[in-house]
Amino acid sequence: MSQQSTFADVLDAAEQLDVEAQEELVTVLSRRLAARGRERVAASVAQARQEFIAGQCQPMTAAEIVREAQS
């Protein structure tokens, strides 16, 4: 089964739920997405700390950091 048909199946199943269950589903999915985002940030921070400890970081001005973030 392709991911697109799986998504459609899940969407159809969600449509079968009553309004309260749909709202709860949205809440649960939002919390899970937020948790994944926090996990990604934590992993990024851990990697940055390791790079700092290993001496792989170079001093940068705020302008340089913004320029790099925008590229």
Backbone as JSON Lines, residues from 0, in Angstrom:
{"i":0,"aa":"M","n":[0.85,-1.18,0.0],"ca":[0.0,0.0,0.0],"c":[0.89,1.23,0.0]}
{"i":1,"aa":"S","n":[0.61,2.18,-0.85],"ca":[1.44,3.37,-0.93],"c":[1.14,4.31,0.23]}
{"i":2,"aa":"Q","n":[2.08,5.22,0.48],"ca":[1.89,6.16,1.58],"c":[0.7,7.06,1.31]}
{"i":3,"aa":"Q","n":[0.48,7.42,0.04],"ca":[-0.65,8.29,-0.29],"c":[-1.98,7.61,0.01]}
{"i":4,"aa":"S","n":[-2.12,6.34,-0.34],"ca":[-3.37,5.66,-0.05],"c":[-3.51,5.43,1.46]}
{"i":5,"aa":"T","n":[-2.41,5.21,2.16],"ca":[-2.46,5.07,3.61],"c":[-2.96,6.36,4.23]}
{"i":6,"aa":"F","n":[-2.46,7.49,3.77],"ca":[-2.9,8.78,4.28],"c":[-4.39,8.96,4.02]}
{"i":7,"aa":"A","n":[-4.82,8.63,2.83],"ca":[-6.24,8.75,2.49],"c":[-7.08,7.84,3.37]}
{"i":8,"aa":"D","n":[-6.59,6.63,3.64],"ca":[-7.3,5.7,4.51],"c":[-7.43,6.26,5.93]}
{"i":9,"aa":"V","n":[-6.36,6.83,6.43],"ca":[-6.39,7.41,7.77],"c":[-7.34,8.59,7.8]}
{"i":10,"aa":"L","n":[-7.3,9.41,6.78],"ca":[-8.19,10.56,6.72],"c":[-9.65,10.1,6.68]}
{"i":11,"aa":"D","n":[-9.93,9.1,5.88],"ca":[-11.29,8.55,5.84],"c":[-11.72,8.0,7.2]}
{"i":12,"aa":"A","n":[-10.81,7.3,7.87],"ca":[-11.12,6.76,9.19],"c":[-11.4,7.89,10.19]}
{"i":13,"aa":"A","n":[-10.62,8.96,10.11],"ca":[-10.82,10.1,11.01],"c":[-12.18,10.74,10.76]}
{"i":14,"aa":"E","n":[-12.61,10.76,9.52],"ca":[-13.92,11.32,9.18],"c":[-15.06,10.53,9.81]}
{"i":15,"aa":"Q","n":[-14.81,9.27,10.11],"ca":[-15.84,8.42,10.7],"c":[-16.01,8.68,12.21]}
{"i":16,"aa":"L","n":[-15.04,9.35,12.81],"ca":[-15.1,9.64,14.24],"c":[-16.08,10.77,14.51]}
{"i":17,"aa":"D","n":[-16.6,10.81,15.73],"ca":[-17.45,11.93,16.09],"c":[-16.57,13.17,16.31]}
{"i":18,"aa":"V","n":[-17.19,14.32,16.42],"ca":[-16.45,15.57,16.49],"c":[-15.48,15.59,17.68]}
{"i":19,"aa":"E","n":[-15.92,15.11,18.83],"ca":[-15.06,15.1,20.01],"c":[-13.83,14.23,19.8]}
{"i":20,"aa":"A","n":[-14.01,13.09,19.18],"ca":[-12.88,12.19,18.91],"c":[-11.94,12.82,17.89]}
{"i":21,"aa":"Q","n":[-12.49,13.51,16.89],"ca":[-11.65,14.2,15.91],"c":[-10.81,15.28,16.6]}
{"i":22,"aa":"E","n":[-11.44,16.02,17.51],"ca":[-10.7,17.06,18.24],"c":[-9.59,16.45,19.08]}
{"i":23,"aa":"E","n":[-9.88,15.32,19.72],"ca":[-8.87,14.64,20.53],"c":[-7.74,14.13,19.64]}
{"i":24,"aa":"L","n":[-8.07,13.62,18.47],"ca":[-7.06,13.16,17.53],"c":[-6.13,14.3,17.13]}
{"i":25,"aa":"V","n":[-6.7,15.44,16.84],"ca":[-5.9,16.62,16.48],"c":[-4.99,17.01,17.65]}
{"i":26,"aa":"T","n":[-5.51,16.97,18.86],"ca":[-4.71,17.3,20.04],"c":[-3.55,16.33,20.21]}
{"i":27,"aa":"V","n":[-3.84,15.04,20.08],"ca":[-2.79,14.03,20.24],"c":[-1.72,14.19,19.16]}
{"i":28,"aa":"L","n":[-2.13,14.38,17.92],"ca":[-1.16,14.55,16.84],"c":[-0.33,15.81,17.03]}
{"i":29,"aa":"S","n":[-0.95,16.88,17.48],"ca":[-0.22,18.13,17.73],"c":[0.83,17.93,18.82]}
{"i":30,"aa":"R","n":[0.45,17.23,19.89],"ca":[1.41,16.97,20.97],"c":[2.57,16.12,20.48]}
{"i":31,"aa":"R","n":[2.27,15.12,19.68],"ca":[3.34,14.25,19.16],"c":[4.27,15.01,18.23]}
{"i":32,"aa":"L","n":[3.71,15.87,17.39],"ca":[4.55,16.68,16.51],"c":[5.43,17.63,17.32]}
{"i":33,"aa":"A","n":[4.87,18.22,18.36],"ca":[5.65,19.1,19.22],"c":[6.78,18.33,19.9]}
{"i":34,"aa":"A","n":[6.49,17.12,20.35],"ca":[7.51,16.29,20.99],"c":[8.63,15.96,20.01]}
{"i":35,"aa":"R","n":[8.27,15.64,18.79],"ca":[9.31,15.36,17.77],"c":[10.16,16.59,17.53]}
{"i":36,"aa":"G","n":[9.53,17.75,17.49],"ca":[10.28,18.99,17.31],"c":[11.25,19.22,18.45]}
{"i":37,"aa":"R","n":[10.81,18.98,19.68],"ca":[11.7,19.13,20.83],"c":[12.86,18.13,20.75]}
{"i":38,"aa":"E","n":[12.58,16.92,20.3],"ca":[13.64,15.91,20.16],"c":[14.67,16.35,19.13]}
{"i":39,"aa":"R","n":[14.21,16.94,18.02],"ca":[15.14,17.42,16.99],"c":[16.01,18.55,17.54]}
{"i":40,"aa":"V","n":[15.4,19.46,18.3],"ca":[16.17,20.57,18.89],"c":[17.19,20.02,19.88]}
{"i":41,"aa":"A","n":[16.78,19.09,20.72],"ca":[17.69,18.5,21.71],"c":[18.86,17.8,21.01]}
{"i":42,"aa":"A","n":[18.59,17.1,19.93],"ca":[19.66,16.42,19.19],"c":[20.61,17.44,18.59]}
{"i":43,"aa":"S","n":[20.06,18.52,18.07],"ca":[20.89,19.58,17.48],"c":[21.78,20.23,18.54]}
{"i":44,"aa":"V","n":[21.22,20.47,19.72],"ca":[21.99,21.06,20.82],"c":[23.08,20.1,21.25]}
{"i":45,"aa":"A","n":[22.77,18.82,21.36],"ca":[23.77,17.83,21.76],"c":[24.92,17.78,20.75]}
{"i":46,"aa":"Q","n":[24.58,17.84,19.47],"ca":[25.61,17.83,18.44],"c":[26.46,19.09,18.52]}
{"i":47,"aa":"A","n":[25.82,20.24,18.73],"ca":[26.56,21.49,18.84],"c":[27.5,21.47,20.04]}
{"i":48,"aa":"R","n":[27.05,20.9,21.14],"ca":[27.91,20.8,22.33],"c":[29.12,19.91,22.05]}
{"i":49,"aa":"Q","n":[28.9,18.81,21.35],"ca":[30.01,17.92,21.01],"c":[31.01,18.63,20.11]}
{"i":50,"aa":"E","n":[30.5,19.39,19.14],"ca":[31.39,20.14,18.24],"c":[32.17,21.19,19.02]}
{"i":51,"aa":"F","n":[31.51,21.84,19.97],"ca":[32.18,22.85,20.79],"c":[33.29,22.21,21.61]}
{"i":52,"aa":"I","n":[32.98,21.09,22.27],"ca":[33.97,20.4,23.09],"c":[35.15,19.94,22.24]}
{"i":53,"aa":"A","n":[34.87,19.53,20.99],"ca":[35.93,19.05,20.1],"c":[36.7,20.2,19.46]}
{"i":54,"aa":"G","n":[36.31,21.44,19.75],"ca":[37.02,22.59,19.2],"c":[36.69,22.86,17.74]}
{"i":55,"aa":"Q","n":[35.55,22.4,17.28],"ca":[35.18,22.57,15.88],"c":[34.37,23.84,15.63]}
{"i":56,"aa":"C","n":[34.18,24.65,16.66],"ca":[33.38,25.88,16.51],"c":[34.3,27.07,16.3]}
{"i":57,"aa":"Q","n":[33.87,27.97,15.45],"ca":[34.63,29.19,15.18],"c":[33.83,30.38,15.71]}
{"i":58,"aa":"P","n":[34.51,31.36,16.29],"ca":[33.79,32.55,16.75],"c":[33.15,33.26,15.57]}
{"i":59,"aa":"M","n":[31.92,33.76,15.77],"ca":[31.19,34.47,14.72],"c":[30.47,35.65,15.34]}
{"i":60,"aa":"T","n":[30.32,36.69,14.54],"ca":[29.51,37.82,14.98],"c":[28.04,37.47,14.79]}
{"i":61,"aa":"A","n":[27.17,38.26,15.42],"ca":[25.73,38.03,15.27],"c":[25.33,38.15,13.8]}
{"i":62,"aa":"A","n":[25.89,39.11,13.1],"ca":[25.57,39.31,11.68],"c":[25.96,38.08,10.86]}
{"i":63,"aa":"E","n":[27.11,37.49,11.17],"ca":[27.55,36.3,10.45],"c":[26.62,35.12,10.72]}
{"i":64,"aa":"I","n":[26.17,35.0,11.96],"ca":[25.25,33.92,12.3],"c":[23.94,34.08,11.53]}
{"i":65,"aa":"V","n":[23.42,35.29,11.48],"ca":[22.15,35.54,10.76],"c":[22.34,35.26,9.29]}
{"i":66,"aa":"R","n":[23.47,35.7,8.72],"ca":[23.73,35.46,7.3],"c":[23.78,33.96,7.02]}
{"i":67,"aa":"E","n":[24.45,33.21,7.89],"ca":[24.56,31.77,7.68],"c":[23.19,31.1,7.83]}
{"i":68,"aa":"A","n":[22.41,31.55,8.77],"ca":[21.07,30.96,8.98],"c":[20.16,31.22,7.8]}
{"i":69,"aa":"Q","n":[20.33,32.35,7.14],"ca":[19.47,32.7,6.0],"c":[19.9,32.02,4.72]}
{"i":70,"aa":"S","n":[21.1,31.47,4.69],"ca":[21.56,30.83,3.45],"c":[21.17,29.39,3.37]}
